[in-house]
Amino acid sequence: MRNGAEGGAVERRHESGYDTTLPTDNIYEVPCPILRALEIIGGKWKLPLLWHLADGAARFNALQRTVTGITHMMLSKCLKELERDGLVSRTDRGGKIRHVEYALTERGRLLLPALRELYRWGEAHAARDGGRGMPVSVEAGPSARATARFAARSR
């Protein structure tokens, strides 16, 4: 380890092998994988959207119905950001009536193991915390098939 007395950095090597060199003047400028992930999937709505898309492609209106409380404008914003970040694809099926579907990309599907762990953690801690959080109804969750699939993989 090197001290940053020369205005340099504090050099550390994490047990994983990643270089975790820290600037001594502002540790918040350090690239952190967790913070980067939260920049992409953070917020109130993105994880529920990804959760619902785990069961397959869905249209805009179907997503708005299943993600309880999300406004049209917020749904549009989140989907655009998820598409920009490569987690969701948008496919315009054309036709007389506009038919646009959203689906997880391969990069988005890579988040499914983490979502399963969050699901399991939330399930374990919901009772302890008095069940606080967003109300979830049958319509507001992924299909029973997807929920059962996630629950089975979580155990």
Coordinates of N, CA and C in Angstrom, one line a residue:
M1 N 0.8 -1.2 0.0 CA 0.0 0.0 0.0 C 0.9 1.2 0.0
R2 N 0.5 2.2 -0.7 CA 1.3 3.4 -0.8 C 0.4 4.6 -0.3
N3 N 1.0 5.4 0.5 CA 0.3 6.6 1.1 C 0.2 7.6 0.0
G4 N -0.8 8.4 0.0 CA -1.0 9.4 -1.0 C -0.5 10.8 -0.6
A5 N 0.6 10.8 0.1 CA 1.2 12.0 0.6 C 1.6 13.0 -0.5
E6 N 2.1 12.4 -1.6 CA 2.5 13.2 -2.7 C 1.3 13.8 -3.5
G7 N 0.1 13.7 -3.0 CA -1.1 14.1 -3.8 C -1.5 13.1 -4.8
G8 N -1.0 11.9 -4.6 CA -1.2 10.8 -5.5 C -2.5 10.0 -5.1
A9 N -2.3 8.8 -4.8 CA -3.4 7.9 -4.5 C -3.0 6.9 -3.5
V10 N -4.0 6.3 -2.9 CA -3.8 5.2 -2.0 C -4.1 3.9 -2.9
E11 N -3.1 3.1 -3.0 CA -3.2 1.9 -3.9 C -3.5 0.7 -3.1
R12 N -4.5 0.0 -3.5 CA -4.9 -1.2 -2.8 C -5.3 -2.2 -3.9
R13 N -5.1 -3.5 -3.6 CA -5.5 -4.6 -4.4 C -6.5 -5.4 -3.7
H14 N -7.7 -5.5 -4.2 CA -8.8 -6.2 -3.6 C -8.5 -7.7 -3.7
E15 N -9.0 -8.5 -2.8 CA -8.8 -9.9 -2.8 C -9.2 -10.6 -4.1
S16 N -10.2 -9.9 -4.8 CA -10.7 -10.4 -6.1 C -9.6 -10.2 -7.2
G17 N -8.6 -9.4 -6.9 CA -7.6 -9.1 -7.9 C -7.8 -7.7 -8.6
Y18 N -9.0 -7.1 -8.3 CA -9.2 -5.8 -8.9 C -8.4 -4.7 -8.2
D19 N -7.9 -3.8 -9.0 CA -7.1 -2.7 -8.5 C -8.1 -1.7 -7.9
T20 N -8.0 -1.3 -6.7 CA -9.0 -0.4 -6.1 C -8.2 0.9 -5.6
T21 N -7.4 1.4 -6.5 CA -6.7 2.6 -6.3 C -7.6 3.8 -6.0
L22 N -7.4 4.4 -4.9 CA -8.3 5.5 -4.5 C -7.6 6.8 -4.5
P23 N -8.2 7.8 -5.2 CA -7.6 9.2 -5.1 C -7.8 9.7 -3.7
T24 N -6.8 10.3 -3.2 CA -6.9 10.8 -1.8 C -7.7 12.0 -1.6
D25 N -7.9 12.8 -2.6 CA -8.7 14.0 -2.5 C -10.2 13.8 -2.4
N26 N -10.7 12.8 -3.2 CA -12.2 12.6 -3.2 C -12.5 11.2 -3.5
I27 N -12.8 10.4 -2.5 CA -13.0 8.9 -2.7 C -14.3 8.7 -3.5
Y28 N -15.2 9.7 -3.6 CA -16.4 9.5 -4.3 C -16.2 9.6 -5.8
E29 N -15.1 9.9 -6.3 CA -14.8 9.9 -7.7 C -14.3 8.6 -8.2
V30 N -14.1 7.6 -7.3 CA -13.6 6.3 -7.7 C -14.7 5.5 -8.4
P31 N -14.3 5.0 -9.6 CA -15.3 4.1 -10.3 C -15.6 2.9 -9.5
C32 N -16.9 2.8 -9.1 CA -17.3 1.7 -8.3 C -18.4 0.9 -9.1
P33 N -18.2 -0.4 -9.2 CA -19.1 -1.2 -10.0 C -20.6 -1.2 -9.4
I34 N -20.7 -1.1 -8.1 CA -22.0 -1.1 -7.5 C -22.7 0.3 -7.8
L35 N -22.0 1.3 -7.7 CA -22.5 2.7 -8.0 C -22.9 2.7 -9.5
R36 N -22.0 2.2 -10.4 CA -22.3 2.2 -11.8 C -23.6 1.4 -12.1
A37 N -23.7 0.2 -11.5 CA -24.9 -0.6 -11.6 C -26.2 0.2 -11.2
L38 N -26.0 0.9 -10.1 CA -27.2 1.7 -9.6 C -27.5 2.8 -10.5
E39 N -26.5 3.4 -11.1 CA -26.8 4.5 -12.1 C -27.7 3.9 -13.2
I40 N -27.5 2.7 -13.6 CA -28.2 2.1 -14.7 C -29.6 1.5 -14.3
I41 N -29.6 0.8 -13.1 CA -30.9 0.2 -12.8 C -31.5 0.8 -11.5
G42 N -31.0 1.8 -11.0 CA -31.5 2.4 -9.8 C -32.8 3.2 -10.0
G43 N -33.4 3.6 -9.0 CA -34.7 4.3 -9.0 C -35.8 3.4 -8.6
K44 N -37.0 3.9 -8.6 CA -38.2 3.2 -8.1 C -38.7 2.2 -9.1
W45 N -38.5 2.5 -10.4 CA -39.3 1.8 -11.4 C -38.5 0.8 -12.3
K46 N -37.2 0.9 -12.4 CA -36.5 0.1 -13.3 C -36.4 -1.4 -12.9
L47 N -36.2 -1.7 -11.7 CA -36.2 -3.1 -11.3 C -37.5 -3.8 -11.4
P48 N -38.6 -3.1 -11.0 CA -39.9 -3.7 -11.3 C -40.2 -4.0 -12.8
L49 N -39.7 -3.0 -13.7 CA -39.9 -3.2 -15.1 C -39.1 -4.4 -15.6
L50 N -37.8 -4.5 -15.1 CA -37.0 -5.7 -15.5 C -37.6 -7.0 -15.0
W51 N -38.1 -6.9 -13.8 CA -38.8 -8.1 -13.2 C -39.9 -8.6 -14.1
H52 N -40.8 -7.7 -14.5 CA -41.9 -8.0 -15.4 C -41.5 -8.5 -16.8
L53 N -40.4 -8.0 -17.3 CA -39.9 -8.4 -18.6 C -39.2 -9.7 -18.5
A54 N -38.9 -10.2 -17.3 CA -38.3 -11.5 -17.2 C -39.1 -12.7 -17.8
D55 N -40.4 -12.4 -17.8 CA -41.3 -13.5 -18.3 C -41.5 -13.4 -19.8
G56 N -40.9 -12.4 -20.5 CA -41.0 -12.3 -21.9 C -41.4 -10.9 -22.3
A57 N -41.5 -10.7 -23.7 CA -41.8 -9.4 -24.2 C -43.1 -8.9 -23.8
A58 N -43.3 -7.6 -23.7 CA -44.5 -7.0 -23.3 C -44.7 -5.6 -24.0
R59 N -45.9 -5.3 -24.2 CA -46.3 -4.0 -24.8 C -46.3 -2.9 -23.7
F60 N -46.2 -1.7 -24.2 CA -46.1 -0.5 -23.3 C -47.3 -0.5 -22.3
N61 N -48.5 -0.6 -22.9 CA -49.7 -0.6 -22.1 C -49.8 -1.7 -21.0
A62 N -49.3 -2.9 -21.4 CA -49.3 -4.0 -20.5 C -48.4 -3.7 -19.4
L63 N -47.2 -3.2 -19.7 CA -46.3 -2.8 -18.6 C -46.9 -1.7 -17.7
Q64 N -47.6 -0.8 -18.2 CA -48.2 0.3 -17.4 C -49.2 -0.3 -16.5
R65 N -50.0 -1.3 -17.0 CA -51.0 -2.0 -16.1 C -50.3 -2.8 -15.0
T66 N -49.2 -3.5 -15.3 CA -48.6 -4.4 -14.3 C -47.7 -3.7 -13.3
V67 N -47.1 -2.6 -13.7 CA -46.3 -1.8 -12.7 C -47.1 -0.8 -12.1
T68 N -47.7 -1.1 -11.0 CA -48.7 -0.3 -10.3 C -48.1 1.1 -9.9
G69 N -48.8 2.1 -10.4 CA -48.5 3.5 -10.0 C -47.6 4.2 -10.9
I70 N -47.0 3.6 -11.9 CA -46.1 4.3 -12.8 C -46.9 5.1 -13.8
T71 N -46.4 6.3 -14.1 CA -47.1 7.2 -15.0 C -46.7 6.9 -16.4
H72 N -47.4 7.3 -17.4 CA -47.1 7.1 -18.8 C -45.7 7.7 -19.1
M73 N -45.5 9.0 -18.6 CA -44.3 9.7 -18.9 C -43.1 9.0 -18.2
M74 N -43.2 8.5 -17.0 CA -42.2 7.8 -16.3 C -41.8 6.5 -16.9
L75 N -42.9 5.8 -17.4 CA -42.6 4.5 -18.0 C -41.9 4.7 -19.3
S76 N -42.3 5.7 -20.1 CA -41.6 6.0 -21.3 C -40.1 6.4 -21.1
K77 N -39.9 7.2 -20.1 CA -38.5 7.6 -19.7 C -37.6 6.4 -19.3
C78 N -38.2 5.6 -18.4 CA -37.4 4.4 -17.9 C -37.1 3.4 -19.1
L79 N -38.1 3.2 -19.9 CA -37.9 2.3 -21.0 C -36.8 2.8 -22.0
K80 N -36.8 4.1 -22.2 CA -35.8 4.7 -23.1 C -34.4 4.6 -22.5
E81 N -34.3 4.8 -21.2 CA -33.1 4.7 -20.5 C -32.6 3.2 -20.5
L82 N -33.5 2.3 -20.2 CA -33.1 0.9 -20.2 C -32.7 0.4 -21.6
E83 N -33.3 0.9 -22.6 CA -32.9 0.6 -24.0 C -31.6 1.3 -24.3
R84 N -31.4 2.5 -23.9 CA -30.1 3.2 -24.1 C -28.9 2.4 -23.5
D85 N -29.2 1.9 -22.3 CA -28.2 1.1 -21.6 C -28.0 -0.3 -22.0
G86 N -28.8 -0.7 -23.0 CA -28.7 -2.1 -23.5 C -29.3 -3.2 -22.7
L87 N -30.2 -2.9 -21.8 CA -30.9 -3.9 -21.0 C -32.2 -4.3 -21.6
V88 N -32.8 -3.5 -22.4 CA -34.1 -3.7 -23.0 C -34.1 -3.4 -24.5
S89 N -34.7 -4.2 -25.3 CA -34.9 -3.9 -26.7 C -36.3 -3.5 -27.0
R90 N -36.4 -2.6 -28.0 CA -37.7 -2.1 -28.4 C -37.9 -2.6 -29.9
T91 N -39.0 -3.3 -30.1 CA -39.3 -3.8 -31.5 C -40.6 -3.3 -31.9
D92 N -40.6 -2.6 -33.0 CA -41.9 -2.1 -33.6 C -42.3 -3.1 -34.6
R93 N -43.5 -3.7 -34.3 CA -44.0 -4.8 -35.2 C -44.8 -4.2 -36.4
G94 N -44.9 -2.9 -36.4 CA -45.6 -2.3 -37.6 C -47.1 -2.6 -37.7
G95 N -47.6 -2.6 -38.9 CA -49.0 -2.8 -39.1 C -49.8 -1.5 -39.0
K96 N -51.1 -1.7 -39.2 CA -52.0 -0.5 -39.2 C -52.1 0.1 -37.8
I97 N -52.1 -0.7 -36.8 CA -52.1 -0.3 -35.4 C -50.7 -0.5 -34.9
R98 N -50.1 0.6 -34.4 CA -48.7 0.5 -33.9 C -48.6 -0.6 -32.8
H99 N -47.7 -1.5 -32.9 CA -47.5 -2.6 -32.0 C -46.0 -2.6 -31.6
V100 N -45.7 -2.0 -30.5 CA -44.3 -2.0 -30.0 C -44.2 -2.9 -28.8
E101 N -43.1 -3.7 -28.9 CA -42.9 -4.6 -27.7 C -41.5 -4.3 -27.1
Y102 N -41.4 -4.6 -25.9 CA -40.2 -4.4 -25.1 C -39.8 -5.8 -24.6
A103 N -38.5 -6.1 -24.6 CA -38.0 -7.4 -24.1 C -36.6 -7.2 -23.5
L104 N -36.2 -8.1 -22.7 CA -34.9 -8.1 -22.1 C -33.9 -8.4 -23.2
T105 N -32.8 -7.8 -23.3 CA -31.7 -8.2 -24.1 C -30.9 -9.2 -23.4
E106 N -29.8 -9.7 -24.0 CA -28.9 -10.6 -23.4 C -28.3 -10.0 -22.2
R107 N -27.9 -8.7 -22.3 CA -27.3 -8.0 -21.2 C -28.4 -7.8 -20.1
G108 N -29.6 -7.6 -20.4 CA -30.7 -7.5 -19.4 C -30.9 -8.9 -18.7
R109 N -30.8 -9.9 -19.5 CA -31.0 -11.3 -18.9 C -29.9 -11.6 -17.9
L110 N -28.7 -11.0 -18.1 CA -27.6 -11.3 -17.2 C -27.9 -10.8 -15.8
L111 N -28.9 -9.9 -15.7 CA -29.3 -9.4 -14.3 C -30.3 -10.3 -13.6
L112 N -30.8 -11.3 -14.3 CA -31.8 -12.2 -13.7 C -31.3 -12.9 -12.4
P113 N -30.1 -13.4 -12.4 CA -29.6 -14.0 -11.1 C -29.6 -13.0 -9.9
A114 N -29.2 -11.7 -10.2 CA -29.2 -10.7 -9.2 C -30.6 -10.4 -8.8
L115 N -31.6 -10.4 -9.7 CA -33.0 -10.1 -9.4 C -33.5 -11.2 -8.5
R116 N -33.1 -12.5 -8.8 CA -33.6 -13.6 -8.0 C -33.1 -13.5 -6.6
E117 N -31.8 -13.0 -6.4 CA -31.3 -12.8 -5.1 C -32.0 -11.7 -4.4
L118 N -32.3 -10.6 -5.1 CA -33.1 -9.5 -4.5 C -34.5 -10.0 -4.1
Y119 N -35.1 -10.8 -4.9 CA -36.4 -11.4 -4.6 C -36.3 -12.2 -3.3
R120 N -35.3 -13.1 -3.3 CA -35.2 -13.9 -2.1 C -34.9 -13.1 -0.8
W121 N -34.0 -12.1 -1.0 CA -33.8 -11.2 0.2 C -35.0 -10.5 0.6
G122 N -35.8 -9.9 -0.3 CA -37.0 -9.2 0.0 C -38.0 -10.1 0.6
E123 N -38.1 -11.4 0.1 CA -39.0 -12.3 0.7 C -38.7 -12.6 2.2
A124 N -37.4 -12.8 2.4 CA -36.9 -13.1 3.8 C -37.1 -12.0 4.8
H125 N -37.0 -10.8 4.3 CA -37.0 -9.6 5.2 C -38.3 -8.8 5.2
A126 N -39.3 -9.2 4.3 CA -40.5 -8.5 4.3 C -41.3 -8.6 5.6
A127 N -41.4 -9.8 6.1 CA -42.1 -10.0 7.3 C -41.5 -9.3 8.5
R128 N -40.1 -9.3 8.6 CA -39.4 -8.6 9.6 C -39.6 -7.1 9.6
D129 N -39.7 -6.6 8.4 CA -39.9 -5.1 8.2 C -41.4 -4.7 8.2
G130 N -42.3 -5.6 8.6 CA -43.7 -5.3 8.6 C -44.3 -5.3 7.2
G131 N -43.6 -5.9 6.2 CA -44.2 -5.9 4.9 C -44.3 -4.6 4.1
R132 N -43.5 -3.6 4.6 CA -43.5 -2.3 3.9 C -43.0 -2.4 2.5
G133 N -43.4 -1.5 1.7 CA -43.0 -1.5 0.3 C -44.2 -1.3 -0.6
M134 N -43.9 -1.4 -1.9 CA -45.0 -1.2 -2.8 C -46.0 -2.3 -2.8
P135 N -47.3 -2.0 -2.7 CA -48.3 -3.1 -2.7 C -48.2 -3.8 -4.1
V136 N -48.3 -5.1 -4.0 CA -48.2 -6.0 -5.2 C -49.5 -6.8 -5.3
S137 N -50.1 -6.7 -6.4 CA -51.3 -7.6 -6.7 C -51.0 -8.6 -7.7
V138 N -51.9 -9.5 -7.9 CA -51.6 -10.5 -8.9 C -51.4 -9.9 -10.3
E139 N -52.1 -8.8 -10.6 CA -51.9 -8.1 -11.9 C -50.6 -7.4 -11.9
A140 N -50.1 -7.0 -10.7 CA -48.9 -6.1 -10.7 C -47.6 -6.9 -10.7
G141 N -47.7 -8.2 -10.7 CA -46.5 -9.0 -10.7 C -46.3 -9.8 -11.9
P142 N -45.2 -10.4 -12.1 CA -45.0 -11.3 -13.2 C -46.0 -12.4 -13.2
S143 N -46.1 -13.1 -14.3 CA -47.1 -14.2 -14.3 C -46.7 -15.2 -13.2
A144 N -47.7 -16.0 -12.8 CA -47.5 -17.0 -11.8 C -46.4 -17.9 -12.2
R145 N -46.3 -18.2 -13.5 CA -45.2 -19.1 -14.0 C -43.9 -18.5 -13.8
A146 N -43.7 -17.2 -14.0 CA -42.4 -16.5 -13.8 C -42.1 -16.4 -12.3
T147 N -43.1 -16.1 -11.5 CA -42.9 -16.0 -10.0 C -42.4 -17.4 -9.5
A148 N -43.1 -18.5 -9.9 CA -42.8 -19.8 -9.5 C -41.4 -20.2 -10.0
R149 N -41.0 -19.8 -11.2 CA -39.7 -20.1 -11.7 C -38.6 -19.4 -10.9
F150 N -38.9 -18.1 -10.6 CA -37.9 -17.3 -9.8 C -37.8 -17.9 -8.4
A151 N -38.9 -18.2 -7.8 CA -38.9 -18.8 -6.4 C -38.2 -20.1 -6.4
A152 N -38.4 -21.0 -7.4 CA -37.7 -22.2 -7.4 C -36.2 -22.1 -7.6
R153 N -35.8 -21.2 -8.4 CA -34.4 -20.9 -8.6 C -33.7 -20.3 -7.4
S154 N -34.5 -19.6 -6.6 CA -34.0 -18.9 -5.4 C -33.7 -19.8 -4.2
R155 N -34.2 -21.0 -4.3 CA -34.0 -21.9 -3.1 C -32.8 -22.8 -3.3

